[in-house]
mmCIF file of C-alpha atoms in Angstrom:
data_model
loop_
_atom_site.group_PDB
_atom_site.id
_atom_site.type_symbol
_atom_site.label_atom_id
_atom_site.label_comp_id
_atom_site.label_asym_id
_atom_site.label_seq_id
_atom_site.Cartn_x
_atom_site.Cartn_y
_atom_site.Cartn_z
ATOM 1 C CA MET V 176 -117.979 172.022 90.675
ATOM 2 C CA GLN V 177 -115.989 173.745 93.089
ATOM 3 C CA ILE V 178 -116.785 173.489 96.665
ATOM 4 C CA SER V 179 -115.946 176.349 98.964
ATOM 5 C CA PHE V 180 -113.720 173.948 101.829
ATOM 6 C CA VAL V 181 -112.557 176.877 103.511
ATOM 7 C CA ASN V 182 -112.329 176.224 107.313
ATOM 8 C CA GLN V 183 -113.338 179.668 108.880
ATOM 9 C CA SER V 184 -111.546 179.371 112.018
ATOM 10 C CA ALA V 185 -108.538 180.049 110.611
ATOM 11 C CA LEU V 186 -109.167 181.856 107.192
ATOM 12 C CA LEU V 187 -111.472 184.373 109.490
ATOM 13 C CA ARG V 188 -107.402 185.705 110.825
ATOM 14 C CA LEU V 189 -106.800 186.757 107.742
ATOM 15 C CA LEU V 190 -110.264 188.583 106.883
ATOM 16 C CA ALA V 191 -109.769 190.776 110.301
ATOM 17 C CA MET V 192 -106.632 191.964 109.008
ATOM 18 C CA VAL V 193 -108.269 193.039 106.184
ATOM 19 C CA LEU V 194 -110.646 194.676 107.685
ATOM 20 C CA VAL V 195 -108.706 196.740 110.167
ATOM 21 C CA VAL V 196 -106.614 197.528 107.279
ATOM 22 C CA SER V 197 -108.863 198.227 104.677
ATOM 23 C CA ALA V 198 -110.867 200.429 107.652
ATOM 24 C CA SER V 199 -107.616 202.918 108.216
ATOM 25 C CA LEU V 200 -107.215 202.745 104.598
ATOM 26 C CA SER V 201 -110.863 203.298 102.585
ATOM 27 C CA SER V 202 -110.981 207.537 103.067
ATOM 28 C CA CYS V 203 -107.850 207.719 100.615
ATOM 29 C CA MET V 204 -108.645 205.744 98.136
ATOM 30 C CA SER V 205 -111.511 205.366 95.244
ATOM 31 C CA THR V 206 -113.075 202.696 94.558
ATOM 32 C CA GLY V 207 -113.592 203.226 91.049
ATOM 33 C CA ARG V 208 -116.943 202.441 90.439
ATOM 34 C CA LEU V 209 -120.256 203.365 88.872
ATOM 35 C CA ALA V 210 -122.267 205.077 91.673
ATOM 36 C CA TYR V 211 -126.043 204.040 91.971
ATOM 37 C CA SER V 212 -128.658 205.035 94.604
ATOM 38 C CA ALA V 213 -130.876 202.486 96.570
ATOM 39 C CA ALA V 214 -133.437 203.279 94.599
ATOM 40 C CA ASP V 215 -131.549 201.691 91.604
ATOM 41 C CA ALA V 216 -130.658 199.037 94.223
ATOM 42 C CA GLN V 217 -134.584 198.760 95.124
ATOM 43 C CA ASP V 218 -135.792 198.118 91.399
ATOM 44 C CA ALA V 219 -132.921 196.672 89.827
ATOM 45 C CA GLU V 220 -133.117 193.761 87.391
ATOM 46 C CA VAL V 221 -129.786 192.057 85.684
ATOM 47 C CA PRO V 222 -130.430 192.213 81.668
ATOM 48 C CA GLY V 223 -132.436 190.082 80.370
ATOM 49 C CA PHE V 224 -133.720 188.188 83.200
ATOM 50 C CA SER V 225 -135.813 189.775 85.051
ATOM 51 C CA LYS V 226 -137.707 188.620 87.952
ATOM 52 C CA LEU V 227 -135.414 186.124 88.293
ATOM 53 C CA ARG V 228 -134.319 187.166 91.925
ATOM 54 C CA VAL V 229 -135.478 188.921 94.942
ATOM 55 C CA TYR V 230 -134.926 190.639 97.824
ATOM 56 C CA LEU V 231 -134.813 187.562 101.365
ATOM 57 C CA ASP V 232 -136.497 190.169 103.870
ATOM 58 C CA ALA V 233 -138.960 191.765 100.489
ATOM 59 C CA GLU V 234 -142.077 192.373 101.924
ATOM 60 C CA GLY V 235 -145.322 190.986 100.096
ATOM 61 C CA PRO V 236 -145.917 188.136 98.067
ATOM 62 C CA LEU V 237 -142.586 186.010 95.575
ATOM 63 C CA PRO V 238 -143.474 187.589 92.273
ATOM 64 C CA GLN V 239 -146.688 186.161 90.609
ATOM 65 C CA ASN V 240 -145.202 184.434 87.303
ATOM 66 C CA GLY V 241 -145.432 180.771 88.803
ATOM 67 C CA ILE V 242 -142.043 179.717 88.755
ATOM 68 C CA TRP V 243 -141.081 180.014 92.249
ATOM 69 C CA MET V 244 -142.991 177.560 94.357
ATOM 70 C CA PRO V 245 -142.666 174.150 93.338
ATOM 71 C CA ARG V 246 -145.433 172.484 90.417
ATOM 72 C CA THR V 247 -145.058 169.250 91.201
ATOM 73 C CA ALA V 248 -147.227 166.443 90.940
ATOM 74 C CA SER V 249 -146.048 164.975 94.190
ATOM 75 C CA LYS V 250 -148.691 164.794 97.352
ATOM 76 C CA ASN V 251 -145.573 164.740 99.566
ATOM 77 C CA GLN V 252 -143.381 167.935 98.864
ATOM 78 C CA SER V 253 -139.936 167.608 100.144
ATOM 79 C CA LEU V 254 -137.433 170.931 100.827
ATOM 80 C CA LEU V 255 -133.674 170.590 100.911
ATOM 81 C CA VAL V 256 -132.092 173.192 102.455
ATOM 82 C CA ILE V 257 -128.346 172.970 102.806
ATOM 83 C CA SER V 258 -125.916 175.440 104.573
ATOM 84 C CA GLY V 259 -123.059 177.370 104.513
ATOM 85 C CA GLY V 260 -120.076 175.870 106.602
ATOM 86 C CA GLY V 261 -116.842 176.342 104.736
ATOM 87 C CA ALA V 262 -115.466 172.278 104.875
ATOM 88 C CA GLY V 263 -117.698 170.951 107.042
ATOM 89 C CA GLY V 264 -119.446 171.109 103.305
ATOM 90 C CA ALA V 265 -118.721 167.707 103.277
ATOM 91 C CA PHE V 266 -120.835 165.820 106.297
ATOM 92 C CA GLY V 267 -123.513 167.200 104.203
ATOM 93 C CA VAL V 268 -122.356 164.828 101.119
ATOM 94 C CA GLY V 269 -121.774 162.218 103.324
ATOM 95 C CA VAL V 270 -125.430 162.631 104.507
ATOM 96 C CA LEU V 271 -126.593 162.626 100.956
ATOM 97 C CA SER V 272 -124.497 159.489 99.981
ATOM 98 C CA ALA V 273 -125.196 157.743 102.157
ATOM 99 C CA TRP V 274 -129.373 158.493 102.001
ATOM 100 C CA SER V 275 -128.418 157.450 98.233
ATOM 101 C CA LYS V 276 -127.809 154.221 99.031
ATOM 102 C CA LYS V 277 -130.526 153.539 101.376
ATOM 103 C CA GLY V 278 -132.560 154.154 98.674
ATOM 104 C CA THR V 279 -134.741 156.688 100.543
ATOM 105 C CA ARG V 280 -133.511 160.200 99.614
ATOM 106 C CA PRO V 281 -136.627 161.806 98.022
ATOM 107 C CA ASN V 282 -136.243 163.821 94.707
ATOM 108 C CA PHE V 283 -136.684 166.961 96.349
ATOM 109 C CA ASP V 284 -139.518 169.460 95.018
ATOM 110 C CA MET V 285 -137.051 172.055 95.840
ATOM 111 C CA VAL V 286 -133.584 173.077 97.272
ATOM 112 C CA THR V 287 -131.850 176.039 98.066
ATOM 113 C CA GLY V 288 -128.331 176.592 98.791
ATOM 114 C CA VAL V 289 -125.862 179.140 100.648
ATOM 115 C CA SER V 290 -121.949 179.224 100.199
ATOM 116 C CA THR V 291 -120.798 175.632 100.072
ATOM 117 C CA GLY V 292 -124.513 174.768 100.200
ATOM 118 C CA ALA V 293 -124.462 177.146 97.201
ATOM 119 C CA LEU V 294 -122.260 174.627 95.607
ATOM 120 C CA ILE V 295 -123.906 172.104 96.566
ATOM 121 C CA ALA V 296 -127.432 172.371 95.488
ATOM 122 C CA PRO V 297 -127.210 171.925 91.866
ATOM 123 C CA TYR V 298 -125.741 168.457 92.152
ATOM 124 C CA ALA V 299 -127.755 167.607 95.094
ATOM 125 C CA PHE V 300 -130.997 169.264 92.729
ATOM 126 C CA LEU V 301 -129.955 166.662 89.638
ATOM 127 C CA GLY V 302 -129.425 163.078 92.354
ATOM 128 C CA SER V 303 -127.647 160.410 93.429
ATOM 129 C CA ARG V 304 -126.191 160.297 89.827
ATOM 130 C CA TYR V 305 -123.748 163.242 90.939
ATOM 131 C CA ASP V 306 -123.135 161.594 94.304
ATOM 132 C CA LYS V 307 -119.120 160.539 92.734
ATOM 133 C CA ASP V 308 -118.544 163.874 91.860
ATOM 134 C CA LEU V 309 -119.470 165.385 94.821
ATOM 135 C CA VAL V 310 -117.753 162.582 97.402
ATOM 136 C CA GLN V 311 -114.514 163.670 94.580
ATOM 137 C CA LEU V 312 -114.210 166.898 95.606
ATOM 138 C CA TYR V 313 -114.677 166.641 98.974
ATOM 139 C CA THR V 314 -112.598 164.150 100.103
ATOM 140 C CA SER V 315 -109.769 163.473 97.278
ATOM 141 C CA GLY V 316 -107.849 166.506 98.734
ATOM 142 C CA ILE V 317 -108.312 168.567 95.849
ATOM 143 C CA ALA V 318 -109.225 171.160 97.961
ATOM 144 C CA LYS V 319 -105.925 172.515 98.293
ATOM 145 C CA THR V 320 -105.943 173.883 95.205
ATOM 146 C CA LEU V 321 -108.430 176.283 95.760
ATOM 147 C CA LEU V 322 -106.106 178.770 98.630
ATOM 148 C CA GLN V 323 -103.755 180.045 96.070
ATOM 149 C CA THR V 324 -102.799 183.456 98.267
ATOM 150 C CA LYS V 325 -101.393 186.545 97.200
ATOM 151 C CA PRO V 326 -97.999 188.427 98.439
ATOM 152 C CA LEU V 327 -99.395 190.420 101.600
ATOM 153 C CA PRO V 328 -99.416 194.184 100.377
ATOM 154 C CA VAL V 329 -101.280 193.288 97.414
ATOM 155 C CA GLY V 330 -103.594 191.183 99.586
ATOM 156 C CA LEU V 331 -104.374 193.962 101.823
ATOM 157 C CA LEU V 332 -104.277 196.918 99.399
ATOM 158 C CA GLY V 333 -105.986 194.567 96.330
ATOM 159 C CA GLN V 334 -109.239 192.771 95.993
ATOM 160 C CA SER V 335 -108.802 189.730 97.829
ATOM 161 C CA LEU V 336 -105.755 187.574 99.673
ATOM 162 C CA ALA V 337 -106.576 184.899 97.837
ATOM 163 C CA LYS V 338 -106.294 184.554 93.413
ATOM 164 C CA PRO V 339 -109.402 184.080 92.409
ATOM 165 C CA GLU V 340 -108.780 181.571 89.209
ATOM 166 C CA PRO V 341 -109.014 178.755 91.134
ATOM 167 C CA LEU V 342 -111.746 179.005 92.581
ATOM 168 C CA ARG V 343 -113.314 180.109 88.865
ATOM 169 C CA ARG V 344 -111.988 177.641 86.835
ATOM 170 C CA LEU V 345 -113.559 174.775 88.818
ATOM 171 C CA VAL V 346 -116.477 176.293 88.563
ATOM 172 C CA GLU V 347 -116.370 176.606 84.697
ATOM 173 C CA GLN V 348 -114.990 172.958 84.216
ATOM 174 C CA ASN V 349 -117.854 171.609 86.211
ATOM 175 C CA ILE V 350 -121.152 173.399 86.243
ATOM 176 C CA THR V 351 -121.072 172.936 82.059
ATOM 177 C CA THR V 352 -123.978 173.785 79.256
ATOM 178 C CA ASP V 353 -124.801 169.732 79.859
ATOM 179 C CA VAL V 354 -125.623 171.068 83.633
ATOM 180 C CA VAL V 355 -127.046 173.585 82.826
ATOM 181 C CA ALA V 356 -129.346 172.474 80.268
ATOM 182 C CA LEU V 357 -130.451 169.233 83.036
ATOM 183 C CA ILE V 358 -130.967 171.736 85.586
ATOM 184 C CA ALA V 359 -133.406 173.525 82.712
ATOM 185 C CA ALA V 360 -135.641 170.594 82.236
ATOM 186 C CA GLU V 361 -135.774 169.533 86.191
ATOM 187 C CA HIS V 362 -137.207 173.350 86.352
ATOM 188 C CA ARG V 363 -139.780 172.538 83.693
ATOM 189 C CA LYS V 364 -141.363 170.229 85.773
ATOM 190 C CA GLY V 365 -141.962 172.107 88.598
ATOM 191 C CA ARG V 366 -139.027 171.755 90.362
ATOM 192 C CA ARG V 367 -137.000 174.453 91.743
ATOM 193 C CA LEU V 368 -133.748 175.007 92.820
ATOM 194 C CA PHE V 369 -132.005 178.251 94.669
ATOM 195 C CA VAL V 370 -128.798 180.186 95.909
ATOM 196 C CA LEU V 371 -128.467 183.134 97.798
ATOM 197 C CA THR V 372 -126.183 185.801 97.484
ATOM 198 C CA SER V 373 -124.803 188.693 99.511
ATOM 199 C CA ASN V 374 -125.763 192.252 97.765
ATOM 200 C CA LEU V 375 -123.429 193.855 100.087
ATOM 201 C CA ASP V 376 -124.084 197.967 98.729
ATOM 202 C CA ALA V 377 -127.331 196.915 99.567
ATOM 203 C CA GLN V 378 -126.364 194.815 102.649
ATOM 204 C CA ARG V 379 -129.534 192.415 101.635
ATOM 205 C CA ALA V 380 -129.420 189.054 100.505
ATOM 206 C CA VAL V 381 -130.567 187.796 97.012
ATOM 207 C CA VAL V 382 -132.198 184.890 96.664
ATOM 208 C CA TRP V 383 -131.408 183.771 93.008
ATOM 209 C CA ASN V 384 -133.947 181.481 91.046
ATOM 210 C CA MET V 385 -131.063 178.954 89.388
ATOM 211 C CA GLY V 386 -134.059 176.815 87.696
ATOM 212 C CA ALA V 387 -135.682 179.332 85.376
ATOM 213 C CA ILE V 388 -132.195 181.442 85.109
ATOM 214 C CA ALA V 389 -130.785 177.800 83.666
ATOM 215 C CA ASP V 390 -134.494 177.146 81.338
ATOM 216 C CA SER V 391 -134.283 181.496 80.168
ATOM 217 C CA GLY V 392 -132.859 180.386 76.668
ATOM 218 C CA LYS V 393 -130.969 183.504 77.263
ATOM 219 C CA PRO V 394 -127.096 183.405 75.743
ATOM 220 C CA ASP V 395 -125.443 184.344 78.965
ATOM 221 C CA ALA V 396 -127.619 182.010 80.587
ATOM 222 C CA LEU V 397 -124.665 180.058 81.559
ATOM 223 C CA ALA V 398 -122.404 182.710 82.876
ATOM 224 C CA LEU V 399 -124.856 184.777 85.303
ATOM 225 C CA PHE V 400 -125.353 181.115 86.297
ATOM 226 C CA ARG V 401 -121.246 180.334 87.007
ATOM 227 C CA GLN V 402 -121.607 183.771 88.490
ATOM 228 C CA ILE V 403 -123.873 183.465 91.309
ATOM 229 C CA LEU V 404 -122.113 180.302 92.154
ATOM 230 C CA ILE V 405 -118.895 181.588 92.822
ATOM 231 C CA ALA V 406 -120.393 184.519 94.744
ATOM 232 C CA SER V 407 -122.475 182.846 96.784
ATOM 233 C CA ALA V 408 -118.814 180.595 98.092
ATOM 234 C CA SER V 409 -116.668 184.151 97.872
ATOM 235 C CA ILE V 410 -115.530 184.390 101.988
ATOM 236 C CA PRO V 411 -115.377 188.747 101.734
ATOM 237 C CA GLY V 412 -111.387 189.663 101.716
ATOM 238 C CA ILE V 413 -110.280 186.414 100.836
ATOM 239 C CA TYR V 414 -111.780 185.644 97.541
ATOM 240 C CA PRO V 415 -112.847 189.114 95.566
ATOM 241 C CA SER V 416 -116.353 189.984 95.539
ATOM 242 C CA VAL V 417 -118.152 189.526 91.767
ATOM 243 C CA MET V 418 -119.829 192.139 90.119
ATOM 244 C CA ILE V 419 -122.848 191.801 88.443
ATOM 245 C CA LYS V 420 -124.238 193.953 85.985
ATOM 246 C CA ALA V 421 -127.453 195.455 86.780
ATOM 247 C CA THR V 422 -129.951 198.145 84.854
ATOM 248 C CA SER V 423 -132.668 200.789 86.919
ATOM 249 C CA GLY V 424 -134.460 203.246 85.152
ATOM 250 C CA GLY V 425 -131.881 203.088 82.797
ATOM 251 C CA HIS V 426 -129.497 203.832 84.742
ATOM 252 C CA THR V 427 -126.716 200.757 84.528
ATOM 253 C CA PHE V 428 -123.890 200.110 87.066
ATOM 254 C CA GLU V 429 -122.229 197.388 88.641
ATOM 255 C CA GLU V 430 -123.461 195.315 92.251
ATOM 256 C CA MET V 431 -121.252 193.932 94.272
ATOM 257 C CA HIS V 432 -122.198 190.625 95.285
ATOM 258 C CA SER V 433 -120.363 187.986 97.751
ATOM 259 C CA ASP V 434 -120.900 185.007 100.264
ATOM 260 C CA GLY V 435 -124.145 184.369 101.303
ATOM 261 C CA GLY V 436 -122.921 182.950 104.937
ATOM 262 C CA SER V 437 -122.959 187.089 105.365
ATOM 263 C CA THR V 438 -126.741 187.653 105.424
ATOM 264 C CA THR V 439 -127.878 184.609 106.054
ATOM 265 C CA GLN V 440 -126.445 180.745 106.686
ATOM 266 C CA PHE V 441 -129.223 179.004 105.351
ATOM 267 C CA LEU V 442 -132.166 179.379 103.272
ATOM 268 C CA ALA V 443 -135.986 178.124 103.723
ATOM 269 C CA VAL V 444 -138.541 180.144 103.726
ATOM 270 C CA PRO V 445 -138.971 184.204 103.018
ATOM 271 C CA GLU V 446 -138.517 186.546 105.596
ATOM 272 C CA ALA V 447 -141.756 188.485 105.668
ATOM 273 C CA MET V 448 -143.536 184.898 106.010
ATOM 274 C CA MET V 449 -141.333 184.099 108.756
ATOM 275 C CA THR V 450 -142.596 186.624 111.188
ATOM 276 C CA SER V 451 -146.095 187.108 109.661
ATOM 277 C CA ALA V 452 -149.356 185.192 110.710
ATOM 278 C CA VAL V 453 -149.540 183.273 107.537
ATOM 279 C CA SER V 454 -148.856 179.854 107.254
ATOM 280 C CA MET V 455 -146.802 178.176 104.588
ATOM 281 C CA PRO V 456 -149.196 177.578 101.681
ATOM 282 C CA VAL V 457 -149.507 173.944 101.240
ATOM 283 C CA ARG V 458 -152.490 172.184 98.776
ATOM 284 C CA ARG V 459 -155.277 170.551 100.371
ATOM 285 C CA GLY V 460 -153.910 166.496 101.572
ATOM 286 C CA GLN V 461 -150.401 167.728 100.981
ATOM 287 C CA LYS V 462 -147.311 166.973 103.184
ATOM 288 C CA LEU V 463 -144.202 169.306 102.764
ATOM 289 C CA ASP V 464 -140.836 167.877 104.852
ATOM 290 C CA ILE V 465 -138.268 170.896 105.346
ATOM 291 C CA TYR V 466 -134.866 168.440 105.329
ATOM 292 C CA VAL V 467 -131.895 170.819 106.834
ATOM 293 C CA ILE V 468 -127.947 169.715 106.795
ATOM 294 C CA ALA V 469 -126.054 172.017 108.983
ATOM 295 C CA ASN V 470 -122.604 171.927 107.720
ATOM 296 C CA ASN V 471 -121.611 173.221 111.237
ATOM 297 C CA ALA V 472 -120.855 172.126 114.769
ATOM 298 C CA LEU V 473 -123.963 174.109 116.163
ATOM 299 C CA MET V 474 -122.562 173.138 120.276
ATOM 300 C CA PRO V 475 -119.742 175.063 121.775
ATOM 301 C CA GLU V 476 -116.362 173.274 120.711
ATOM 302 C CA PHE V 477 -113.752 174.484 123.933
ATOM 303 C CA ALA V 478 -110.523 176.310 122.811
ATOM 304 C CA ILE V 479 -107.835 178.853 124.749
ATOM 305 C CA THR V 480 -108.592 181.845 122.414
ATOM 306 C CA THR V 481 -104.591 183.867 122.317
ATOM 307 C CA ASP V 482 -106.009 187.469 123.842
ATOM 308 C CA ARG V 483 -104.259 188.935 120.846
ATOM 309 C CA THR V 484 -106.753 191.574 118.466
ATOM 310 C CA LEU V 485 -107.061 188.580 115.568
ATOM 311 C CA SER V 486 -107.896 185.656 117.595
ATOM 312 C CA VAL V 487 -110.115 187.183 119.640
ATOM 313 C CA MET V 488 -111.516 188.958 116.641
ATOM 314 C CA SER V 489 -111.898 185.191 114.885
ATOM 315 C CA ARG V 490 -113.039 183.506 117.354
ATOM 316 C CA ALA V 491 -115.652 186.200 118.266
ATOM 317 C CA TYR V 492 -117.030 186.095 114.254
ATOM 318 C CA SER V 493 -116.770 181.885 114.649
ATOM 319 C CA THR V 494 -119.190 182.650 117.960
ATOM 320 C CA LEU V 495 -121.492 184.719 115.975
ATOM 321 C CA ILE V 496 -122.018 181.997 112.784
ATOM 322 C CA LYS V 497 -123.139 179.567 115.573
ATOM 323 C CA SER V 498 -125.758 181.046 117.099
ATOM 324 C CA GLN V 499 -126.643 182.838 114.712
ATOM 325 C CA THR V 500 -127.561 179.015 112.571
ATOM 326 C CA ARG V 501 -129.417 178.451 115.872
ATOM 327 C CA SER V 502 -131.340 181.328 116.219
ATOM 328 C CA ALA V 503 -132.973 180.433 112.532
ATOM 329 C CA LEU V 504 -133.174 177.086 113.211
ATOM 330 C CA VAL V 505 -135.776 177.878 116.247
ATOM 331 C CA ALA V 506 -137.205 180.583 114.092
ATOM 332 C CA LEU V 507 -137.873 177.360 111.054
ATOM 333 C CA TYR V 508 -139.039 175.376 113.585
ATOM 334 C CA GLY V 509 -141.419 177.513 115.622
ATOM 335 C CA PHE V 510 -142.516 178.114 111.320
ATOM 336 C CA SER V 511 -142.756 174.876 110.580
ATOM 337 C CA GLN V 512 -144.996 174.157 113.901
ATOM 338 C CA LYS V 513 -147.318 176.572 113.202
ATOM 339 C CA SER V 514 -147.745 175.636 109.613
ATOM 340 C CA GLY V 515 -147.767 171.558 110.109
ATOM 341 C CA ILE V 516 -144.496 170.997 108.463
ATOM 342 C CA GLY V 517 -142.701 168.348 109.213
ATOM 343 C CA PHE V 518 -138.882 169.568 110.347
ATOM 344 C CA HIS V 519 -136.122 167.750 110.260
ATOM 345 C CA VAL V 520 -132.320 169.020 110.887
ATOM 346 C CA ALA V 521 -128.913 167.280 110.566
ATOM 347 C CA SER V 522 -125.686 169.114 112.078
ATOM 348 C CA ILE V 523 -122.132 168.319 112.641
ATOM 349 C CA ASP V 524 -122.981 166.918 116.922
ATOM 350 C CA THR V 525 -119.782 165.200 117.366
ATOM 351 C CA VAL V 526 -115.974 167.577 118.281
ATOM 352 C CA VAL V 527 -114.481 166.636 114.968
ATOM 353 C CA LYS V 528 -110.219 167.521 115.456
ATOM 354 C CA TYR V 529 -108.913 169.964 112.579
ATOM 355 C CA ASP V 530 -106.072 172.092 112.176
ATOM 356 C CA PRO V 531 -106.739 175.666 112.142
ATOM 357 C CA LEU V 532 -103.425 176.245 109.675
ATOM 358 C CA ASP V 533 -104.594 173.485 107.204
ATOM 359 C CA PRO V 534 -108.179 175.239 106.063
ATOM 360 C CA PHE V 535 -108.193 172.527 103.259
ATOM 361 C CA GLY V 536 -107.121 169.868 105.560
ATOM 362 C CA THR V 537 -108.224 166.283 103.886
ATOM 363 C CA SER V 538 -107.999 164.488 107.012
ATOM 364 C CA TYR V 539 -110.874 166.937 108.469
ATOM 365 C CA MET V 540 -113.134 166.433 105.551
ATOM 366 C CA ARG V 541 -113.081 163.053 105.162
ATOM 367 C CA ALA V 542 -113.997 162.876 109.247
ATOM 368 C CA VAL V 543 -116.872 164.527 109.110
ATOM 369 C CA PHE V 544 -117.816 163.288 105.632
ATOM 370 C CA ASN V 545 -118.462 159.535 107.275
ATOM 371 C CA LEU V 546 -119.292 161.532 110.447
ATOM 372 C CA GLY V 547 -122.144 162.439 108.072
ATOM 373 C CA ALA V 548 -122.607 158.985 106.569
ATOM 374 C CA ALA V 549 -122.728 156.478 109.403
ATOM 375 C CA GLU V 550 -124.861 158.296 110.925
ATOM 376 C CA MET V 551 -127.649 158.075 107.825
ATOM 377 C CA GLU V 552 -127.145 154.841 107.514
ATOM 378 C CA ASN V 553 -127.883 153.754 111.234
ATOM 379 C CA GLY V 554 -130.756 156.232 111.407
ATOM 380 C CA THR V 555 -129.432 158.701 114.160
ATOM 381 C CA VAL V 556 -128.459 162.034 111.702
ATOM 382 C CA TRP V 557 -132.001 163.412 111.442
ATOM 383 C CA LYS V 558 -133.353 165.160 114.487
ATOM 384 C CA ASP V 559 -136.856 166.805 114.846
ATOM 385 C CA ARG V 560 -136.254 169.680 116.808
ATOM 386 C CA PRO V 561 -133.094 171.954 117.358
ATOM 387 C CA VAL V 562 -131.276 169.713 119.682
ATOM 388 C CA PHE V 563 -127.745 171.580 120.401
ATOM 389 C CA PRO V 564 -126.393 169.640 123.240
ATOM 390 C CA ALA V 565 -123.305 170.314 125.106
ATOM 391 C CA PRO V 566 -120.121 168.934 123.589
ATOM 392 C CA SER V 567 -118.290 165.859 125.661
ATOM 393 C CA TYR V 568 -114.139 165.832 126.061
ATOM 394 C CA THR V 569 -113.878 163.179 127.537
ATOM 395 C CA ASP V 570 -110.986 162.173 125.506
ATOM 396 C CA VAL V 571 -108.965 165.752 125.726
ATOM 397 C CA LYS V 572 -107.133 166.601 128.084
ATOM 398 C CA THR V 573 -105.940 169.743 126.928
ATOM 399 C CA ALA V 574 -107.076 172.772 124.107
ATOM 400 C CA ALA V 575 -104.228 174.252 122.390
ATOM 401 C CA PRO V 576 -104.730 177.942 122.087
ATOM 402 C CA ILE V 577 -105.769 179.619 118.465
#
């Protein structure tokens, strides 16, 4: 299974350039797509997979077909939430592998993933037997094969700066018929696996019920499963968006789906539930714990920013990601307190040096992997509330401009 190792602070420079150029060209270039309306988007379904996805910001309850809430027999239920974060996903893999070695890792009733987290999530859902696969993918250096850029004029005027084949090939090689069949079997036991993409046309986050898709029995379930994972990990402008066929009122068209992190860095509970006076529905006598792995450094990371357009845009966007994640964690913490849910969060809490010019840096991924594993082993990885301490730079004399 491919892992989105892309380090945002480096590649967002390229993304910023795409935004500038595409803005100037958009008025004179044809989209080459079939038109559809906002009303079409509201009611659209993927043919053959009705009611297997929802908008994250949808009002009202989830579809009442029994496949969205966990239906396991466990008295104490656990939810694993894996965030985006590019190369920082190695941190989450370190946490999970060390958790398995301790023998205390739950058989999660629900697993969710966004961006990098979306691609870790299927293996995390299937359990510790896939730890070796994740460790290999995150620490062996295989990530260097994923970013194959096109000649700059072609990239800027085409669909993306990077070629889609390496990303697609790794997903196809690792998300096999057997893997999807195992996910379907766990879904039938009442466990749930969700992945989030961003519908760029609608500017809305889409939650996909991956277990139900796997268990649908449809001949194209494997292809859709792979499409969703690739879309969730495809950073806009760097990798091409994924076009997913949909229908509404007899009208067939293609939706444009891309990086789930464009809309939210992690997926916990529907937005309508977060903002309402209703608590999470928990059965009497049942305990629910939410474990959030934030594959990012949420504390400030000092760096002298070059006073140039792309550097400023990149730095501002990186700051926005941190702020977005922190705000979402604070909101989830407040909701969990109201609902009596156990709250646990792990994030990269140490300044780890990386080279912005080497976005797939093996040394960086190994360092954050080791950090996650070490903190799990010594019992310090989980915090019971959002904590964002100021970093210590006692070992850093100067910071190079970015």
